[in-house]
C-alpha cells in the first residue's frame, strides 16, 4: 500500500478449548503498513498502579487480515506489543466506491 511501508507480525489469540484451556496463538504477516501516533495517553489507577496507555493509528492495504483483539508486534519504529482496539475502518471513496485501505487503532498498556 505504501511505498516505504513496513511488514508487521500479527498474533491472533487462539481462544480456549471446551474445557477452558488456552489454545495456541497463530501468527501472520501484514505488509505495507504505516503508523502514526494518536497523541492520546491516559493514566488508570486500577490495581493501585499507574498505567500509561498510548495509542497509534495503523494503516494497511484493503483486505489486510486484522481483527479485534489481534496483537501487532514491534511496528517499526515503535516497539512492543500493541492491541487492536475494535474493528478496522475501511477507507472508501464516496465518488468511485473504490476502497483504498483500512485504518485501525492500536493501544499499548505499560506501567
Backbone as JSON Lines, residues from 0, in Angstrom:
{"i":0,"aa":"X","n":[0.81,-1.19,0.0],"ca":[0.0,0.0,0.0],"c":[0.85,1.24,0.0]}
{"i":1,"aa":"X","n":[1.85,1.29,0.89],"ca":[2.74,2.44,0.98],"c":[4.1,2.03,0.42]}
{"i":2,"aa":"X","n":[4.7,2.91,-0.36],"ca":[5.99,2.61,-0.99],"c":[7.06,2.27,0.05]}
{"i":3,"aa":"X","n":[7.01,2.9,1.21],"ca":[8.0,2.64,2.25],"c":[7.34,2.07,3.5]}
{"i":4,"aa":"X","n":[6.25,1.33,3.31],"ca":[5.55,0.71,4.43],"c":[6.37,-0.42,5.04]}
{"i":5,"aa":"X","n":[5.99,-0.81,6.22],"ca":[6.7,-1.87,6.95],"c":[5.83,-3.12,7.04]}
{"i":6,"aa":"X","n":[6.49,-4.25,7.24],"ca":[5.8,-5.52,7.46],"c":[5.77,-5.78,8.96]}
{"i":7,"aa":"X","n":[4.6,-6.14,9.46],"ca":[4.47,-6.43,10.89],"c":[3.98,-7.87,11.08]}
{"i":8,"aa":"X","n":[4.26,-8.4,12.24],"ca":[3.75,-9.7,12.63],"c":[2.51,-9.48,13.47]}
{"i":9,"aa":"X","n":[1.46,-10.23,13.15],"ca":[0.2,-10.13,13.9],"c":[-0.02,-11.45,14.62]}
{"i":10,"aa":"X","n":[-0.26,-11.36,15.92],"ca":[-0.57,-12.53,16.74],"c":[-2.08,-12.56,16.98]}
{"i":11,"aa":"X","n":[-2.7,-13.67,16.64],"ca":[-4.14,-13.83,16.87],"c":[-4.34,-14.86,17.98]}
{"i":12,"aa":"X","n":[-4.94,-14.43,19.11],"ca":[-5.17,-15.36,20.21],"c":[-6.0,-16.56,19.75]}
{"i":13,"aa":"X","n":[-5.65,-17.74,20.29],"ca":[-6.31,-18.97,19.86],"c":[-7.61,-19.27,20.59]}
{"i":14,"aa":"X","n":[-7.96,-18.48,21.58],"ca":[-9.19,-18.76,22.33],"c":[-8.97,-19.88,23.33]}
{"i":15,"aa":"X","n":[-10.04,-20.58,23.64],"ca":[-9.96,-21.68,24.61],"c":[-10.67,-22.91,24.06]}
{"i":16,"aa":"X","n":[-10.28,-24.07,24.57],"ca":[-10.96,-25.3,24.18],"c":[-12.22,-25.47,25.03]}
{"i":17,"aa":"X","n":[-12.91,-26.56,24.84],"ca":[-14.18,-26.75,25.56],"c":[-14.03,-26.87,27.07]}
{"i":18,"aa":"X","n":[-12.8,-27.09,27.53],"ca":[-12.54,-27.19,28.97],"c":[-12.02,-25.88,29.55]}
{"i":19,"aa":"X","n":[-11.89,-24.85,28.71],"ca":[-11.4,-23.56,29.17],"c":[-9.9,-23.4,29.13]}
{"i":20,"aa":"X","n":[-9.2,-24.39,28.58],"ca":[-7.75,-24.3,28.46],"c":[-7.38,-23.42,27.27]}
{"i":21,"aa":"X","n":[-6.35,-22.59,27.43],"ca":[-5.98,-21.72,26.31],"c":[-5.41,-22.51,25.13]}
{"i":22,"aa":"X","n":[-5.8,-22.1,23.93],"ca":[-5.27,-22.68,22.7],"c":[-4.12,-21.81,22.21]}
{"i":23,"aa":"X","n":[-3.19,-22.37,21.45],"ca":[-2.06,-21.56,20.99],"c":[-2.49,-20.46,20.03]}
{"i":24,"aa":"X","n":[-1.75,-19.37,20.07],"ca":[-2.0,-18.26,19.14],"c":[-1.48,-18.64,17.76]}
{"i":25,"aa":"X","n":[-1.99,-17.94,16.74],"ca":[-1.45,-18.08,15.4],"c":[-0.78,-16.76,15.03]}
{"i":26,"aa":"X","n":[0.13,-16.81,14.07],"ca":[0.88,-15.63,13.65],"c":[0.81,-15.5,12.14]}
{"i":27,"aa":"X","n":[0.71,-14.26,11.65],"ca":[0.79,-13.98,10.22],"c":[1.36,-12.59,10.01]}
{"i":28,"aa":"X","n":[1.81,-12.34,8.78],"ca":[2.42,-11.04,8.45],"c":[1.42,-10.18,7.7]}
{"i":29,"aa":"X","n":[1.49,-8.88,7.93],"ca":[0.75,-7.89,7.16],"c":[1.8,-6.93,6.6]}
{"i":30,"aa":"X","n":[1.81,-6.78,5.27],"ca":[2.85,-5.98,4.62],"c":[2.33,-4.59,4.26]}
{"i":31,"aa":"X","n":[3.28,-3.67,4.02],"ca":[2.96,-2.33,3.53],"c":[2.2,-1.46,4.5]}
{"i":32,"aa":"X","n":[2.49,-1.56,5.78],"ca":[1.76,-0.8,6.81],"c":[2.46,0.52,7.14]}
{"i":33,"aa":"X","n":[1.67,1.46,7.61],"ca":[2.19,2.74,8.11],"c":[1.54,3.01,9.46]}
{"i":34,"aa":"X","n":[2.24,3.8,10.28],"ca":[1.77,4.08,11.63],"c":[1.9,5.57,11.92]}
{"i":35,"aa":"X","n":[0.98,6.08,12.72],"ca":[1.02,7.48,13.15],"c":[0.59,7.54,14.61]}
{"i":36,"aa":"X","n":[1.29,8.35,15.41],"ca":[0.87,8.49,16.81],"c":[-0.48,9.19,16.89]}
{"i":37,"aa":"X","n":[-1.29,8.81,17.84],"ca":[-2.61,9.4,18.02],"c":[-2.59,10.52,19.04]}
{"i":38,"aa":"X","n":[-1.51,10.66,19.79],"ca":[-1.41,11.74,20.75],"c":[-2.29,11.56,21.97]}
{"i":39,"aa":"X","n":[-2.72,10.35,22.23],"ca":[-3.57,10.1,23.4],"c":[-2.8,9.29,24.42]}
{"i":40,"aa":"X","n":[-2.96,9.65,25.66],"ca":[-2.45,8.81,26.74],"c":[-3.35,9.03,27.93]}
{"i":41,"aa":"X","n":[-3.36,8.08,28.81],"ca":[-4.26,8.15,29.94],"c":[-3.59,7.43,31.1]}
{"i":42,"aa":"X","n":[-3.96,7.8,32.3],"ca":[-3.47,7.1,33.46],"c":[-4.65,6.44,34.14]}
{"i":43,"aa":"X","n":[-4.48,5.19,34.47],"ca":[-5.53,4.41,35.11],"c":[-4.97,3.85,36.41]}
{"i":44,"aa":"X","n":[-5.69,4.05,37.49],"ca":[-5.21,3.58,38.78],"c":[-5.79,2.24,39.18]}
{"i":45,"aa":"X","n":[-6.16,1.42,38.23],"ca":[-6.65,0.08,38.53],"c":[-5.53,-0.71,39.2]}
{"i":46,"aa":"X","n":[-5.89,-1.53,40.13],"ca":[-4.92,-2.35,40.87],"c":[-3.86,-1.51,41.58]}
{"i":47,"aa":"X","n":[-4.18,-0.28,41.87],"ca":[-3.31,0.62,42.63],"c":[-1.94,0.86,42.0]}
{"i":48,"aa":"X","n":[-1.91,0.89,40.68],"ca":[-0.67,1.26,40.0],"c":[-1.02,2.16,38.83]}
{"i":49,"aa":"X","n":[-0.13,3.03,38.49],"ca":[-0.36,3.95,37.38],"c":[0.03,3.27,36.07]}
{"i":50,"aa":"X","n":[-0.82,3.38,35.08],"ca":[-0.53,2.85,33.76],"c":[-0.66,3.97,32.75]}
{"i":51,"aa":"X","n":[0.22,3.99,31.78],"ca":[0.12,4.94,30.69],"c":[-0.31,4.16,29.46]}
{"i":52,"aa":"X","n":[-1.41,4.58,28.87],"ca":[-1.95,3.92,27.69],"c":[-1.66,4.81,26.49]}
{"i":53,"aa":"X","n":[-0.9,4.29,25.55],"ca":[-0.53,5.05,24.37],"c":[-1.21,4.44,23.16]}
{"i":54,"aa":"X","n":[-1.61,5.26,22.2],"ca":[-2.27,4.72,21.01],"c":[-1.6,5.16,19.72]}
{"i":55,"aa":"X","n":[-1.79,4.3,18.72],"ca":[-1.3,4.54,17.36],"c":[-2.43,4.33,16.38]}
{"i":56,"aa":"X","n":[-2.32,4.97,15.23],"ca":[-3.18,4.64,14.1],"c":[-2.36,3.76,13.17]}
{"i":57,"aa":"X","n":[-2.96,2.66,12.73],"ca":[-2.3,1.76,11.79],"c":[-3.06,1.81,10.47]}
{"i":58,"aa":"X","n":[-2.32,1.95,9.37],"ca":[-2.91,1.98,8.04],"c":[-2.36,0.82,7.24]}
{"i":59,"aa":"X","n":[-3.24,0.07,6.57],"ca":[-2.82,-1.1,5.79],"c":[-3.67,-1.2,4.53]}
{"i":60,"aa":"X","n":[-3.27,-2.09,3.65],"ca":[-3.97,-2.28,2.38],"c":[-5.37,-2.84,2.61]}
{"i":61,"aa":"X","n":[-6.25,-2.58,1.67],"ca":[-7.6,-3.12,1.7],"c":[-7.52,-4.64,1.78]}
{"i":62,"aa":"X","n":[-8.29,-5.23,2.66],"ca":[-8.3,-6.68,2.8],"c":[-7.25,-7.23,3.75]}
{"i":63,"aa":"X","n":[-6.47,-6.36,4.4],"ca":[-5.46,-6.83,5.35],"c":[-6.15,-7.62,6.46]}
{"i":64,"aa":"X","n":[-5.53,-8.71,6.88],"ca":[-6.11,-9.6,7.88],"c":[-5.82,-9.05,9.27]}
{"i":65,"aa":"X","n":[-6.74,-8.25,9.79],"ca":[-6.6,-7.62,11.09],"c":[-7.95,-7.67,11.77]}
{"i":66,"aa":"X","n":[-8.0,-8.25,12.96],"ca":[-9.26,-8.43,13.67],"c":[-9.17,-7.84,15.07]}
{"i":67,"aa":"X","n":[-10.33,-7.54,15.67],"ca":[-10.31,-7.06,17.07],"c":[-9.6,-8.09,17.95]}
{"i":68,"aa":"X","n":[-8.87,-7.64,18.92],"ca":[-8.11,-8.43,19.88],"c":[-6.81,-9.01,19.32]}
{"i":69,"aa":"X","n":[-6.5,-8.8,18.01],"ca":[-5.19,-9.18,17.49],"c":[-4.13,-8.33,18.18]}
{"i":70,"aa":"X","n":[-2.91,-8.81,18.17],"ca":[-1.77,-8.09,18.73],"c":[-0.75,-7.86,17.63]}
{"i":71,"aa":"X","n":[-0.38,-6.6,17.4],"ca":[0.63,-6.24,16.41],"c":[1.96,-6.14,17.17]}
{"i":72,"aa":"X","n":[2.96,-6.89,16.68],"ca":[4.24,-6.97,17.39],"c":[5.29,-6.1,16.71]}
{"i":73,"aa":"X","n":[5.91,-5.22,17.5],"ca":[7.01,-4.35,17.07],"c":[6.77,-3.61,15.77]}
{"i":74,"aa":"X","n":[5.72,-2.77,15.69],"ca":[5.53,-1.99,14.47],"c":[6.59,-0.89,14.37]}
{"i":75,"aa":"X","n":[7.51,-1.01,13.44],"ca":[8.6,-0.05,13.28],"c":[8.04,1.35,13.09]}
{"i":76,"aa":"X","n":[8.51,2.37,13.73],"ca":[9.65,2.44,14.63],"c":[9.28,2.21,16.09]}
{"i":77,"aa":"X","n":[8.08,1.75,16.36],"ca":[7.64,1.52,17.74],"c":[8.0,0.1,18.15]}
{"i":78,"aa":"X","n":[8.1,-0.15,19.44],"ca":[8.44,-1.48,19.91],"c":[7.35,-2.0,20.82]}
{"i":79,"aa":"X","n":[7.4,-3.26,21.08],"ca":[6.46,-3.87,22.0],"c":[5.26,-4.47,21.3]}
{"i":80,"aa":"X","n":[4.27,-4.81,22.1],"ca":[3.04,-5.42,21.59],"c":[1.91,-4.4,21.69]}
{"i":81,"aa":"X","n":[1.13,-4.3,20.61],"ca":[0.06,-3.31,20.52],"c":[-1.26,-4.03,20.23]}
{"i":82,"aa":"X","n":[-2.24,-3.82,21.07],"ca":[-3.56,-4.46,20.95],"c":[-4.44,-3.71,19.96]}
{"i":83,"aa":"X","n":[-5.08,-4.44,19.03],"ca":[-6.04,-3.82,18.11],"c":[-7.31,-3.55,18.89]}
{"i":84,"aa":"X","n":[-7.79,-2.32,18.83],"ca":[-9.0,-1.91,19.53],"c":[-10.17,-1.85,18.56]}
{"i":85,"aa":"X","n":[-11.1,-2.76,18.68],"ca":[-12.29,-2.74,17.83],"c":[-12.01,-3.17,16.4]}
{"i":86,"aa":"X","n":[-12.97,-2.91,15.52],"ca":[-12.85,-3.27,14.12],"c":[-12.04,-2.23,13.36]}
{"i":87,"aa":"X","n":[-11.33,-2.68,12.33],"ca":[-10.63,-1.76,11.45],"c":[-11.66,-1.05,10.56]}
{"i":88,"aa":"X","n":[-11.43,0.23,10.3],"ca":[-12.32,1.01,9.45],"c":[-11.82,0.93,8.0]}
{"i":89,"aa":"X","n":[-12.75,0.87,7.06],"ca":[-12.4,0.79,5.64],"c":[-12.45,2.2,5.04]}
{"i":90,"aa":"X","n":[-11.4,2.57,4.29],"ca":[-11.42,3.84,3.56],"c":[-12.14,3.59,2.25]}
{"i":91,"aa":"X","n":[-13.24,4.27,2.0],"ca":[-13.99,4.1,0.75],"c":[-14.23,5.47,0.12]}
{"i":92,"aa":"X","n":[-13.85,5.59,-1.16],"ca":[-14.03,6.83,-1.9],"c":[-15.51,7.0,-2.2]}
{"i":93,"aa":"X","n":[-16.15,8.09,-1.76],"ca":[-17.58,8.26,-1.97],"c":[-17.96,8.52,-3.43]}
{"i":94,"aa":"X","n":[-16.99,8.88,-4.27],"ca":[-17.28,9.16,-5.68],"c":[-17.13,7.93,-6.56]}
{"i":95,"aa":"X","n":[-16.12,7.11,-6.26],"ca":[-15.85,5.95,-7.11],"c":[-16.26,4.63,-6.47]}
{"i":96,"aa":"X","n":[-16.4,4.63,-5.13],"ca":[-16.7,3.39,-4.43],"c":[-15.47,2.53,-4.19]}
{"i":97,"aa":"X","n":[-14.31,2.97,-4.68],"ca":[-13.07,2.21,-4.52],"c":[-12.63,2.22,-3.07]}
{"i":98,"aa":"X","n":[-12.18,1.07,-2.58],"ca":[-11.64,1.01,-1.22],"c":[-10.13,1.14,-1.31]}
{"i":99,"aa":"X","n":[-9.59,2.02,-0.5],"ca":[-8.16,2.32,-0.57],"c":[-7.35,1.64,0.52]}
{"i":100,"aa":"X","n":[-7.97,1.17,1.56],"ca":[-7.23,0.54,2.64],"c":[-8.04,0.53,3.92]}
{"i":101,"aa":"X","n":[-7.37,0.16,5.0],"ca":[-8.02,0.12,6.31],"c":[-7.22,0.95,7.31]}
{"i":102,"aa":"X","n":[-7.9,1.38,8.34],"ca":[-7.27,2.09,9.45],"c":[-7.72,1.42,10.74]}
{"i":103,"aa":"X","n":[-6.79,1.22,11.65],"ca":[-7.11,0.58,12.94],"c":[-6.44,1.35,14.05]}
{"i":104,"aa":"X","n":[-7.03,1.28,15.23],"ca":[-6.46,1.9,16.43],"c":[-5.73,0.8,17.21]}
{"i":105,"aa":"X","n":[-4.48,1.08,17.58],"ca":[-3.7,0.16,18.4],"c":[-3.42,0.82,19.73]}
{"i":106,"aa":"X","n":[-3.47,0.03,20.8],"ca":[-3.16,0.58,22.14],"c":[-2.15,-0.31,22.83]}
{"i":107,"aa":"X","n":[-1.2,0.35,23.49],"ca":[-0.21,-0.36,24.3],"c":[-0.4,0.08,25.74]}
{"i":108,"aa":"X","n":[-0.38,-0.85,26.65],"ca":[-0.54,-0.53,28.06],"c":[0.76,-0.93,28.76]}
{"i":109,"aa":"X","n":[1.34,0.0,29.49],"ca":[2.56,-0.28,30.24],"c":[2.55,0.5,31.53]}
{"i":110,"aa":"X","n":[3.23,0.01,32.5],"ca":[3.19,0.76,33.75],"c":[4.33,0.45,34.63]}
